[in-house]
PDB file of N, CA and C in Angstrom:
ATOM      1  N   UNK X   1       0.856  -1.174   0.000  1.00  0.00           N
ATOM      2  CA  UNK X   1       0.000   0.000   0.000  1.00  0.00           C
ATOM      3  C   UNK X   1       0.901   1.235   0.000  1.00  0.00           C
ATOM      4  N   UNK X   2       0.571   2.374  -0.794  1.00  0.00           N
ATOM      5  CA  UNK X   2       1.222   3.316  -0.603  1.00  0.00           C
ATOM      6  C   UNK X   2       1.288   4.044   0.857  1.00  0.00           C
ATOM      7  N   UNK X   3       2.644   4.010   0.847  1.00  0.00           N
ATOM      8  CA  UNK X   3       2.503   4.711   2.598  1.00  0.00           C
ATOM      9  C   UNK X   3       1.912   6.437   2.777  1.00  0.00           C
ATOM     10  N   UNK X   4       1.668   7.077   1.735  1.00  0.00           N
ATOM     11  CA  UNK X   4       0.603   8.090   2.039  1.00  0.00           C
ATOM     12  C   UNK X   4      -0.479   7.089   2.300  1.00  0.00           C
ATOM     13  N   UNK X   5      -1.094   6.787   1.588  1.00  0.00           N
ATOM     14  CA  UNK X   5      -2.684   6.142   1.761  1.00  0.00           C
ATOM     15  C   UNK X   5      -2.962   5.224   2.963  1.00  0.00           C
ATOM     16  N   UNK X   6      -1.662   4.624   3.105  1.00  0.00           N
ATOM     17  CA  UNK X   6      -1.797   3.605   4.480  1.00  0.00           C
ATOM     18  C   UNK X   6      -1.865   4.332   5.935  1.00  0.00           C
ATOM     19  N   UNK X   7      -0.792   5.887   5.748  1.00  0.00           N
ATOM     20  CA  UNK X   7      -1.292   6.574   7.020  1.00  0.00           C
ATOM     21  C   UNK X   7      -2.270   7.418   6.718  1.00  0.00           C
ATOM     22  N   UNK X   8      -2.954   7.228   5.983  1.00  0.00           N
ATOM     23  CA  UNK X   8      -4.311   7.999   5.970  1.00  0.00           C
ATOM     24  C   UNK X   8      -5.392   7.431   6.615  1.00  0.00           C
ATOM     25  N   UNK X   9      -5.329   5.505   6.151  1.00  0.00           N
ATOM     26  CA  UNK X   9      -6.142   4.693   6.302  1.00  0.00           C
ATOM     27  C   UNK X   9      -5.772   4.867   8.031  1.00  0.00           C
ATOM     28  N   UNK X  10      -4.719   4.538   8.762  1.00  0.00           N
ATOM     29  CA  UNK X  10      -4.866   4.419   9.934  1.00  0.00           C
ATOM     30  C   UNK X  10      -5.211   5.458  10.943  1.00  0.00           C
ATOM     31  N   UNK X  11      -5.311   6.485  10.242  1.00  0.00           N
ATOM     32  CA  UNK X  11      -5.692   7.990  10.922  1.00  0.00           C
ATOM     33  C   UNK X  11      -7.194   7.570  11.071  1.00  0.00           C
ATOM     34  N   UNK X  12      -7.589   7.344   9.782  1.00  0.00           N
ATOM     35  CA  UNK X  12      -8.949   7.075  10.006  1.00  0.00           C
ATOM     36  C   UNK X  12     -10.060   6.113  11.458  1.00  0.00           C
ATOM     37  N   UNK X  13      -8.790   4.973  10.903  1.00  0.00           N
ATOM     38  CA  UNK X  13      -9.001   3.764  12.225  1.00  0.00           C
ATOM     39  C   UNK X  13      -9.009   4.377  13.456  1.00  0.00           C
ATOM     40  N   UNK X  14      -7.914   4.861  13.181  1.00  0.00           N
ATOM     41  CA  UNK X  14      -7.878   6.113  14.528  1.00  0.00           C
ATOM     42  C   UNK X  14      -8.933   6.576  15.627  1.00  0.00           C
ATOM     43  N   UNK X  15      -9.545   7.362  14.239  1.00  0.00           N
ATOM     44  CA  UNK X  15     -10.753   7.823  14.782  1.00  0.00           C
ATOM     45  C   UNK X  15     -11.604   7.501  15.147  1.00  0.00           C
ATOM     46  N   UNK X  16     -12.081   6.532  14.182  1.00  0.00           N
ATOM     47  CA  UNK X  16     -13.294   5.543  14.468  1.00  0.00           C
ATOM     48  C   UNK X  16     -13.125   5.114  15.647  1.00  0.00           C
ATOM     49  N   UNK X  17     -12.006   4.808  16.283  1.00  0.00           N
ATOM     50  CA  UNK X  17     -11.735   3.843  17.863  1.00  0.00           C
ATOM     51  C   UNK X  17     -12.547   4.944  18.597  1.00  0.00           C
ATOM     52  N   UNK X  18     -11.475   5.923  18.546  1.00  0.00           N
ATOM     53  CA  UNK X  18     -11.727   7.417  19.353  1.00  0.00           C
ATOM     54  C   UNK X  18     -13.312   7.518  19.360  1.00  0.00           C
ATOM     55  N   UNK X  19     -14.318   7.483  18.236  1.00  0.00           N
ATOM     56  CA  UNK X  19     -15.788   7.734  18.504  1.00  0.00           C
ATOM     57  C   UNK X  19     -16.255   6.449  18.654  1.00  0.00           C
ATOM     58  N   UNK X  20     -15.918   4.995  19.177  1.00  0.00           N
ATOM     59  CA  UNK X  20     -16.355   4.212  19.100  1.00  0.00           C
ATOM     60  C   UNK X  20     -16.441   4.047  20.790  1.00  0.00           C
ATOM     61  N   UNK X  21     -14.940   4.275  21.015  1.00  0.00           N
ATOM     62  CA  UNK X  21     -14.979   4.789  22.730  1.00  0.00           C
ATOM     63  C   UNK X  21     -15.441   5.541  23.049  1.00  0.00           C
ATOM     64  N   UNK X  22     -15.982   6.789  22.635  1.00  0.00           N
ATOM     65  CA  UNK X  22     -16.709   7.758  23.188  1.00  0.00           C
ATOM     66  C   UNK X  22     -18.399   7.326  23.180  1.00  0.00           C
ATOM     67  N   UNK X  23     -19.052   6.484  21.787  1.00  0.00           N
ATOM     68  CA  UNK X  23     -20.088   5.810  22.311  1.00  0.00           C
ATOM     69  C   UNK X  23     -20.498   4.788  23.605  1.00  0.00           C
ATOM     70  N   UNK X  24     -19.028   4.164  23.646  1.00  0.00           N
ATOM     71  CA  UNK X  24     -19.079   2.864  24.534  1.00  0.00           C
ATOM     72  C   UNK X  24     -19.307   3.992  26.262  1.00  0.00           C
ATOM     73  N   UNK X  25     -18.418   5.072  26.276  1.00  0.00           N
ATOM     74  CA  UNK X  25     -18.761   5.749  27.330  1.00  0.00           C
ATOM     75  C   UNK X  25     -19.673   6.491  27.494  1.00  0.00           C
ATOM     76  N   UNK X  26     -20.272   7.077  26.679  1.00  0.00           N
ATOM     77  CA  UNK X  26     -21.727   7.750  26.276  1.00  0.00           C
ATOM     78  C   UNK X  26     -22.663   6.874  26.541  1.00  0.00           C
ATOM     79  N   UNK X  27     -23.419   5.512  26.162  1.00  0.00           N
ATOM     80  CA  UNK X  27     -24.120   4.585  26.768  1.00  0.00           C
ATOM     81  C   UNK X  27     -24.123   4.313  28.415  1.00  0.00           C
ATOM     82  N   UNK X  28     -23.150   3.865  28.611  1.00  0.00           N
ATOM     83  CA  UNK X  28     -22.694   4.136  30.041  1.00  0.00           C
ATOM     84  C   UNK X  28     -23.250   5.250  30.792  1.00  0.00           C
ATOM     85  N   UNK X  29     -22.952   6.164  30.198  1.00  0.00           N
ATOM     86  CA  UNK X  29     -23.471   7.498  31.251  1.00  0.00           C
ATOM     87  C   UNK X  29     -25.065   7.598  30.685  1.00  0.00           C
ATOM     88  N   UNK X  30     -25.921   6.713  29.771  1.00  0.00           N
ATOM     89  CA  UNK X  30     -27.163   6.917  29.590  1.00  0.00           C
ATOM     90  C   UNK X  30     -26.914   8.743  28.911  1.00  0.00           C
ATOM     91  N   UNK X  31     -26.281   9.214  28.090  1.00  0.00           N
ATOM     92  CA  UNK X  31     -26.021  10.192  27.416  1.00  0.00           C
ATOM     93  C   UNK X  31     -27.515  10.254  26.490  1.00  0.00           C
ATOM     94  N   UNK X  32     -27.977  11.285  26.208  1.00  0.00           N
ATOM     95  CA  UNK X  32     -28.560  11.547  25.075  1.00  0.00           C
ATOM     96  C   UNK X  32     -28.714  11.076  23.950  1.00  0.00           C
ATOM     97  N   UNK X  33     -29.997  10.240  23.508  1.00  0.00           N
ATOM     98  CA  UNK X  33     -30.080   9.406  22.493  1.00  0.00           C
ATOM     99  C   UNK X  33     -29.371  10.073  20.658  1.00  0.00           C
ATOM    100  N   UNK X  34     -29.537  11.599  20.908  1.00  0.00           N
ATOM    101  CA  UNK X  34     -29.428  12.465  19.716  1.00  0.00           C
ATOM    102  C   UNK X  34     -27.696  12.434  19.964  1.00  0.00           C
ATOM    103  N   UNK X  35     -27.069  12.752  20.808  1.00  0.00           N
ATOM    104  CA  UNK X  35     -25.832  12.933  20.935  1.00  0.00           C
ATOM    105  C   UNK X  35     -24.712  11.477  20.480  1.00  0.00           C
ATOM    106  N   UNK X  36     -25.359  10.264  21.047  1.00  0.00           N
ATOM    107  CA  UNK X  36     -24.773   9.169  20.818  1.00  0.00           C
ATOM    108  C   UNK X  36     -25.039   8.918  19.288  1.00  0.00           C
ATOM    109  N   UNK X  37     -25.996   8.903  18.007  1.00  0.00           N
ATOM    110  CA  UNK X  37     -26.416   8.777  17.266  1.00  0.00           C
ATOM    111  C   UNK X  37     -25.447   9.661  16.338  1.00  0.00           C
ATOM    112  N   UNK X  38     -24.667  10.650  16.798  1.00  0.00           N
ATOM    113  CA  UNK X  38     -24.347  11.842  16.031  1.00  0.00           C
ATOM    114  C   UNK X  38     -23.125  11.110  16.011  1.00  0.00           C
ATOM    115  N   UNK X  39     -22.530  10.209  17.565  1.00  0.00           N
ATOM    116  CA  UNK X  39     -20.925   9.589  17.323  1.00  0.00           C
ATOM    117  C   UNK X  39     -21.114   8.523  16.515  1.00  0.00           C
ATOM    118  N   UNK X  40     -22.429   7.873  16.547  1.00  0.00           N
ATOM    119  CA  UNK X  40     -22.527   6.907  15.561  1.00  0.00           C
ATOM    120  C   UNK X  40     -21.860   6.974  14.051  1.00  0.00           C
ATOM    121  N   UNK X  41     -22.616   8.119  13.657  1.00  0.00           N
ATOM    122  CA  UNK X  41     -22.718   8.667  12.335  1.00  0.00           C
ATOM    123  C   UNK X  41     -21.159   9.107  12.286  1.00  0.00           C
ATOM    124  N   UNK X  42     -20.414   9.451  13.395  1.00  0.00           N
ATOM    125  CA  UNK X  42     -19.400   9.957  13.310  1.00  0.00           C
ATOM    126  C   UNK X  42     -18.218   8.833  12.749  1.00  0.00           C
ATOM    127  N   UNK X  43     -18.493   7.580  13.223  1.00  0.00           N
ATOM    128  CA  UNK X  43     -17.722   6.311  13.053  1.00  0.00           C
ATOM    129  C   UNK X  43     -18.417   6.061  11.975  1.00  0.00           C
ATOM    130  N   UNK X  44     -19.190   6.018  11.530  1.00  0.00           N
ATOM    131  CA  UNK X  44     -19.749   5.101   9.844  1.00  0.00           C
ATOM    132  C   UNK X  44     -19.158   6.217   8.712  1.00  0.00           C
ATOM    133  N   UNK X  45     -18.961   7.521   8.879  1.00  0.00           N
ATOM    134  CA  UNK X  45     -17.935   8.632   8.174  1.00  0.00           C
ATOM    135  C   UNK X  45     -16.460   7.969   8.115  1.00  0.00           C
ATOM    136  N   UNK X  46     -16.358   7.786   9.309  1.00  0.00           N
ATOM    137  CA  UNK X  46     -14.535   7.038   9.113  1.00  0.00           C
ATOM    138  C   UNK X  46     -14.438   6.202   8.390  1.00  0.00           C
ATOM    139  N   UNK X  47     -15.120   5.349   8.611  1.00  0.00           N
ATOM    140  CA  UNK X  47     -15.104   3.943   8.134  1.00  0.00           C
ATOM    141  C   UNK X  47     -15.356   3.928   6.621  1.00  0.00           C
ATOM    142  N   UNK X  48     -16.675   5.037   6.265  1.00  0.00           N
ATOM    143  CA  UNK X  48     -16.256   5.136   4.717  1.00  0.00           C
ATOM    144  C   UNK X  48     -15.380   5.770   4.160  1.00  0.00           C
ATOM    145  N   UNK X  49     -14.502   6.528   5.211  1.00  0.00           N
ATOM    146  CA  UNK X  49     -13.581   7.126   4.025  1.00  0.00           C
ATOM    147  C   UNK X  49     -12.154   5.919   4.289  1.00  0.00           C
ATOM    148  N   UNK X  50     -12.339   4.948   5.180  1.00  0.00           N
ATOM    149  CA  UNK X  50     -11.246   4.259   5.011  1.00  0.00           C
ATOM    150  C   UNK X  50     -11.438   3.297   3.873  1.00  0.00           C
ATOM    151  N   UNK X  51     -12.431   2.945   3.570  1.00  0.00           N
ATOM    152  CA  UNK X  51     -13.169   2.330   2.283  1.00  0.00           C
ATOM    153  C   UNK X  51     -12.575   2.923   1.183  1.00  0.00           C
ATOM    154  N   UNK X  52     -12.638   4.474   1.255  1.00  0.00           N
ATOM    155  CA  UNK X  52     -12.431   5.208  -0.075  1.00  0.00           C
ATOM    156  C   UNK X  52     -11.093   4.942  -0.236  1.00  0.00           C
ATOM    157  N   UNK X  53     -10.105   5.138   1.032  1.00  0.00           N
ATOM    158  CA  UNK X  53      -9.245   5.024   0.790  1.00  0.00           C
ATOM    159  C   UNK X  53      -8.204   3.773   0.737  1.00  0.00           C
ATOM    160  N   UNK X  54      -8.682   2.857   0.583  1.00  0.00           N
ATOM    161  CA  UNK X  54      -8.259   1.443   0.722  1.00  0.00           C
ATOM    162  C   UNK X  54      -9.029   1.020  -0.896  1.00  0.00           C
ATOM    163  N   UNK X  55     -10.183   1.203  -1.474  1.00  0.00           N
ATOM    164  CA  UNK X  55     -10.579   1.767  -2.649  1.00  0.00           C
ATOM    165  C   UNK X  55      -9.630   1.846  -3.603  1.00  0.00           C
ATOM    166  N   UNK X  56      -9.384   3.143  -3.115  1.00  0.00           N
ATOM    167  CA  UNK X  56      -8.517   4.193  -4.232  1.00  0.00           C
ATOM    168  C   UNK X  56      -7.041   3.194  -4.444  1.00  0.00           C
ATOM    169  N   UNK X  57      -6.307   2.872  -3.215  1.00  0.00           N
ATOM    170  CA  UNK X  57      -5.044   2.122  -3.466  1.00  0.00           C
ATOM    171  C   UNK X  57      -5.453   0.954  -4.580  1.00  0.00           C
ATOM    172  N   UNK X  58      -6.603   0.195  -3.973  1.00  0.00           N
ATOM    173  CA  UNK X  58      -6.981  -0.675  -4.579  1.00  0.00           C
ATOM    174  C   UNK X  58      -7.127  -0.663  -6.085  1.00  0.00           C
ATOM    175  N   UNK X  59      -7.704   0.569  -7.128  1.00  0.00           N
ATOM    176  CA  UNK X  59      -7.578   0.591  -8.231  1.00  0.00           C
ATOM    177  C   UNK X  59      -6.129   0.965  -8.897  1.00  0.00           C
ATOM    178  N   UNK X  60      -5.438   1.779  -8.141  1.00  0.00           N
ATOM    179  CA  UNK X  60      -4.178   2.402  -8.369  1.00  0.00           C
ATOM    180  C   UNK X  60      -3.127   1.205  -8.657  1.00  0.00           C
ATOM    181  N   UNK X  61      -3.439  -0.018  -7.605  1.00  0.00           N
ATOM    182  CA  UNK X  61      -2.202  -1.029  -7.914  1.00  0.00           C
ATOM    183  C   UNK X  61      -2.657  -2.369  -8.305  1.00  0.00           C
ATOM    184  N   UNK X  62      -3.527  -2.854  -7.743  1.00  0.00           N
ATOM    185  CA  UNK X  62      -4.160  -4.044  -7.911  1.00  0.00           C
ATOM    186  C   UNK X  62      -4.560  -4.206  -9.209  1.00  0.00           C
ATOM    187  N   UNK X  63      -6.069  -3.779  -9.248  1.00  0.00           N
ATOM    188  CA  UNK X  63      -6.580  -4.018 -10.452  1.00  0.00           C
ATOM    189  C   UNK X  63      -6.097  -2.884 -11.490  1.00  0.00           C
ATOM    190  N   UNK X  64      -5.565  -1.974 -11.484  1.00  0.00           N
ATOM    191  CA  UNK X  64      -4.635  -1.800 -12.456  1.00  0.00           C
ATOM    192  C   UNK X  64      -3.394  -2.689 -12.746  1.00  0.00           C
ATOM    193  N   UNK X  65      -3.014  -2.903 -11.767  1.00  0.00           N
ATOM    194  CA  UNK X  65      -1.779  -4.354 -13.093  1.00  0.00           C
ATOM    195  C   UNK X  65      -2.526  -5.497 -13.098  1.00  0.00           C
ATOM    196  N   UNK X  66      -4.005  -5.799 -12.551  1.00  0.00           N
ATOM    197  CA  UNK X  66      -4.227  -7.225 -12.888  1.00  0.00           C
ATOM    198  C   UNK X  66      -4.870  -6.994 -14.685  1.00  0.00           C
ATOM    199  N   UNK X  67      -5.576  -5.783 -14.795  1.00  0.00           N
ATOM    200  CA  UNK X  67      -5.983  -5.256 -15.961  1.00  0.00           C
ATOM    201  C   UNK X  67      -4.855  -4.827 -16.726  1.00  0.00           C
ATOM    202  N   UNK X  68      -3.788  -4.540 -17.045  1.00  0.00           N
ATOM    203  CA  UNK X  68      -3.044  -4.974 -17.715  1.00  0.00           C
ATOM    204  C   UNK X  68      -1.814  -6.002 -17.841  1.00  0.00           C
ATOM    205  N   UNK X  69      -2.027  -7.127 -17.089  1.00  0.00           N
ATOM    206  CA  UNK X  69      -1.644  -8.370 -17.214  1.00  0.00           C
ATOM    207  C   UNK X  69      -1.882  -8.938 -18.763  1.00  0.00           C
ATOM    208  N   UNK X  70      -1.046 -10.478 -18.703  1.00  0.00           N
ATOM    209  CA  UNK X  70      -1.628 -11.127 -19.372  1.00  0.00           C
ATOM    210  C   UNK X  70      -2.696 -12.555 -19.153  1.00  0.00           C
ATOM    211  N   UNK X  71      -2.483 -12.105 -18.023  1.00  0.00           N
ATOM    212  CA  UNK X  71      -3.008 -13.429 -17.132  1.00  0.00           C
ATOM    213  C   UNK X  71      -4.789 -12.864 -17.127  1.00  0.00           C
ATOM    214  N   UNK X  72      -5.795 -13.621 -18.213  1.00  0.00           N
ATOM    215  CA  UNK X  72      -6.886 -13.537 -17.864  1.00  0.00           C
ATOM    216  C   UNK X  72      -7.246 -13.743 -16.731  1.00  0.00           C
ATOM    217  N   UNK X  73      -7.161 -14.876 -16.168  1.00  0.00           N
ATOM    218  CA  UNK X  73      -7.956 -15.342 -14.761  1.00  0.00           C
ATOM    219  C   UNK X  73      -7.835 -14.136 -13.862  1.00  0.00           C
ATOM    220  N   UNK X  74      -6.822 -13.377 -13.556  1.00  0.00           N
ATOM    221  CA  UNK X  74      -6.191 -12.711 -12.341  1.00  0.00           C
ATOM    222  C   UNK X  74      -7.316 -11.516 -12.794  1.00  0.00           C
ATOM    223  N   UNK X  75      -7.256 -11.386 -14.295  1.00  0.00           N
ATOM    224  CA  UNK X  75      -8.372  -9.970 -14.292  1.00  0.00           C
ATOM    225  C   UNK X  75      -9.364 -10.173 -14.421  1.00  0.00           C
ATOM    226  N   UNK X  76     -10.075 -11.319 -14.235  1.00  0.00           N
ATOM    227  CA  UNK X  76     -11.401 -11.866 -14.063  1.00  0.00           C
ATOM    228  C   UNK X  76     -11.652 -12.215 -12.989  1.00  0.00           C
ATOM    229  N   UNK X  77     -10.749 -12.069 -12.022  1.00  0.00           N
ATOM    230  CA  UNK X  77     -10.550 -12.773 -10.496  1.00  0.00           C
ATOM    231  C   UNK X  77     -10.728 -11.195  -9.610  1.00  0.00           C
ATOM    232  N   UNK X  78     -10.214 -10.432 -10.617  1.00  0.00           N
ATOM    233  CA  UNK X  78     -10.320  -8.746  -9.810  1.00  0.00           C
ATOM    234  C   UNK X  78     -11.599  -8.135 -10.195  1.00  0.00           C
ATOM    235  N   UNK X  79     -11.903  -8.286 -10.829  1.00  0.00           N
ATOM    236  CA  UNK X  79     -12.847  -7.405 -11.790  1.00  0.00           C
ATOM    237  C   UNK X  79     -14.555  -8.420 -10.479  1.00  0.00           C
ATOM    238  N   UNK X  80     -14.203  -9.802 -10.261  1.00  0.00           N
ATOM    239  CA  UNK X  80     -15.199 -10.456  -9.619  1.00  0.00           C
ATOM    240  C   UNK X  80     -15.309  -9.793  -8.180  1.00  0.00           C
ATOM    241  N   UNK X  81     -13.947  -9.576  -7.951  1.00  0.00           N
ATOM    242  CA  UNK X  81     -13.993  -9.231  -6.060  1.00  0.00           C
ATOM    243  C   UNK X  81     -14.224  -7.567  -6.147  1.00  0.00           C
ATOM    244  N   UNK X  82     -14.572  -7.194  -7.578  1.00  0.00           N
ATOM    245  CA  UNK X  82     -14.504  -5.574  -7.176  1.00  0.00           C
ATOM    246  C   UNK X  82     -16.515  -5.771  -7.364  1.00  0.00           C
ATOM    247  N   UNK X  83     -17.199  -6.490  -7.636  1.00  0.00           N
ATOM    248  CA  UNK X  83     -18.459  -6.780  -7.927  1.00  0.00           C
ATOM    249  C   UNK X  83     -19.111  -6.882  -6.836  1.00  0.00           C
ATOM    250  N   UNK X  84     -18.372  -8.159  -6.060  1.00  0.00           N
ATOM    251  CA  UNK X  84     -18.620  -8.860  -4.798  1.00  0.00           C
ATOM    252  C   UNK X  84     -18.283  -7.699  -3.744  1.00  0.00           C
ATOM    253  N   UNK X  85     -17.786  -6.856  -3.930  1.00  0.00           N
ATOM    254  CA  UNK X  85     -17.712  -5.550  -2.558  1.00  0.00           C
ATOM    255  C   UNK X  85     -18.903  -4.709  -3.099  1.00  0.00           C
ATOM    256  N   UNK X  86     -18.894  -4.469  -4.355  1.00  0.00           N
ATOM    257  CA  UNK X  86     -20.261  -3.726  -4.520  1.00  0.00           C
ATOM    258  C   UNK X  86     -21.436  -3.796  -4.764  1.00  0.00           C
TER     259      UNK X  86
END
């Protein structure tokens, strides 16, 4: 993985922990149903942009050299798992 994109991806992880612990302690204190809902939303944001960015590597190296390979299977094998995520 490119090491820009990989410390991007873990910044992200990062965060998500960070609002995942702040729900786990927010429940706990019986916090505000609107407030916990907002860290919710706050972790399903991370998580898609670690998508995007695990994504993005993903077309950049993967299925770009499996698509210009010569090896059919491998680009019929990428082209399947990029289907099967979406």
């Amino acid at each position: 993985m490119d090491p820009e994109l990989k410390t991007a991806a873990m910044n992200r992880v990062r965060s998500a922990i960070g609002h995942l612990q702040a729900i786990e302690r927010m429940l706990a204190e019986d916090a505000y149903c609107i407030d916990v809902m907002a860290q919710v939303q706050a972790v399903q944001a991370a998580l898609g942009k670690i998508n995007e960015v695990l994504l993005q590597n993903h077309l950049e190296h993967c299925v770009t050299d499996a698509l210009r390979s010569d090896d059919a299977a491998r680009r019929e094998r990428v082209i399947d798992e990029l289907r099967q995520v979406f």
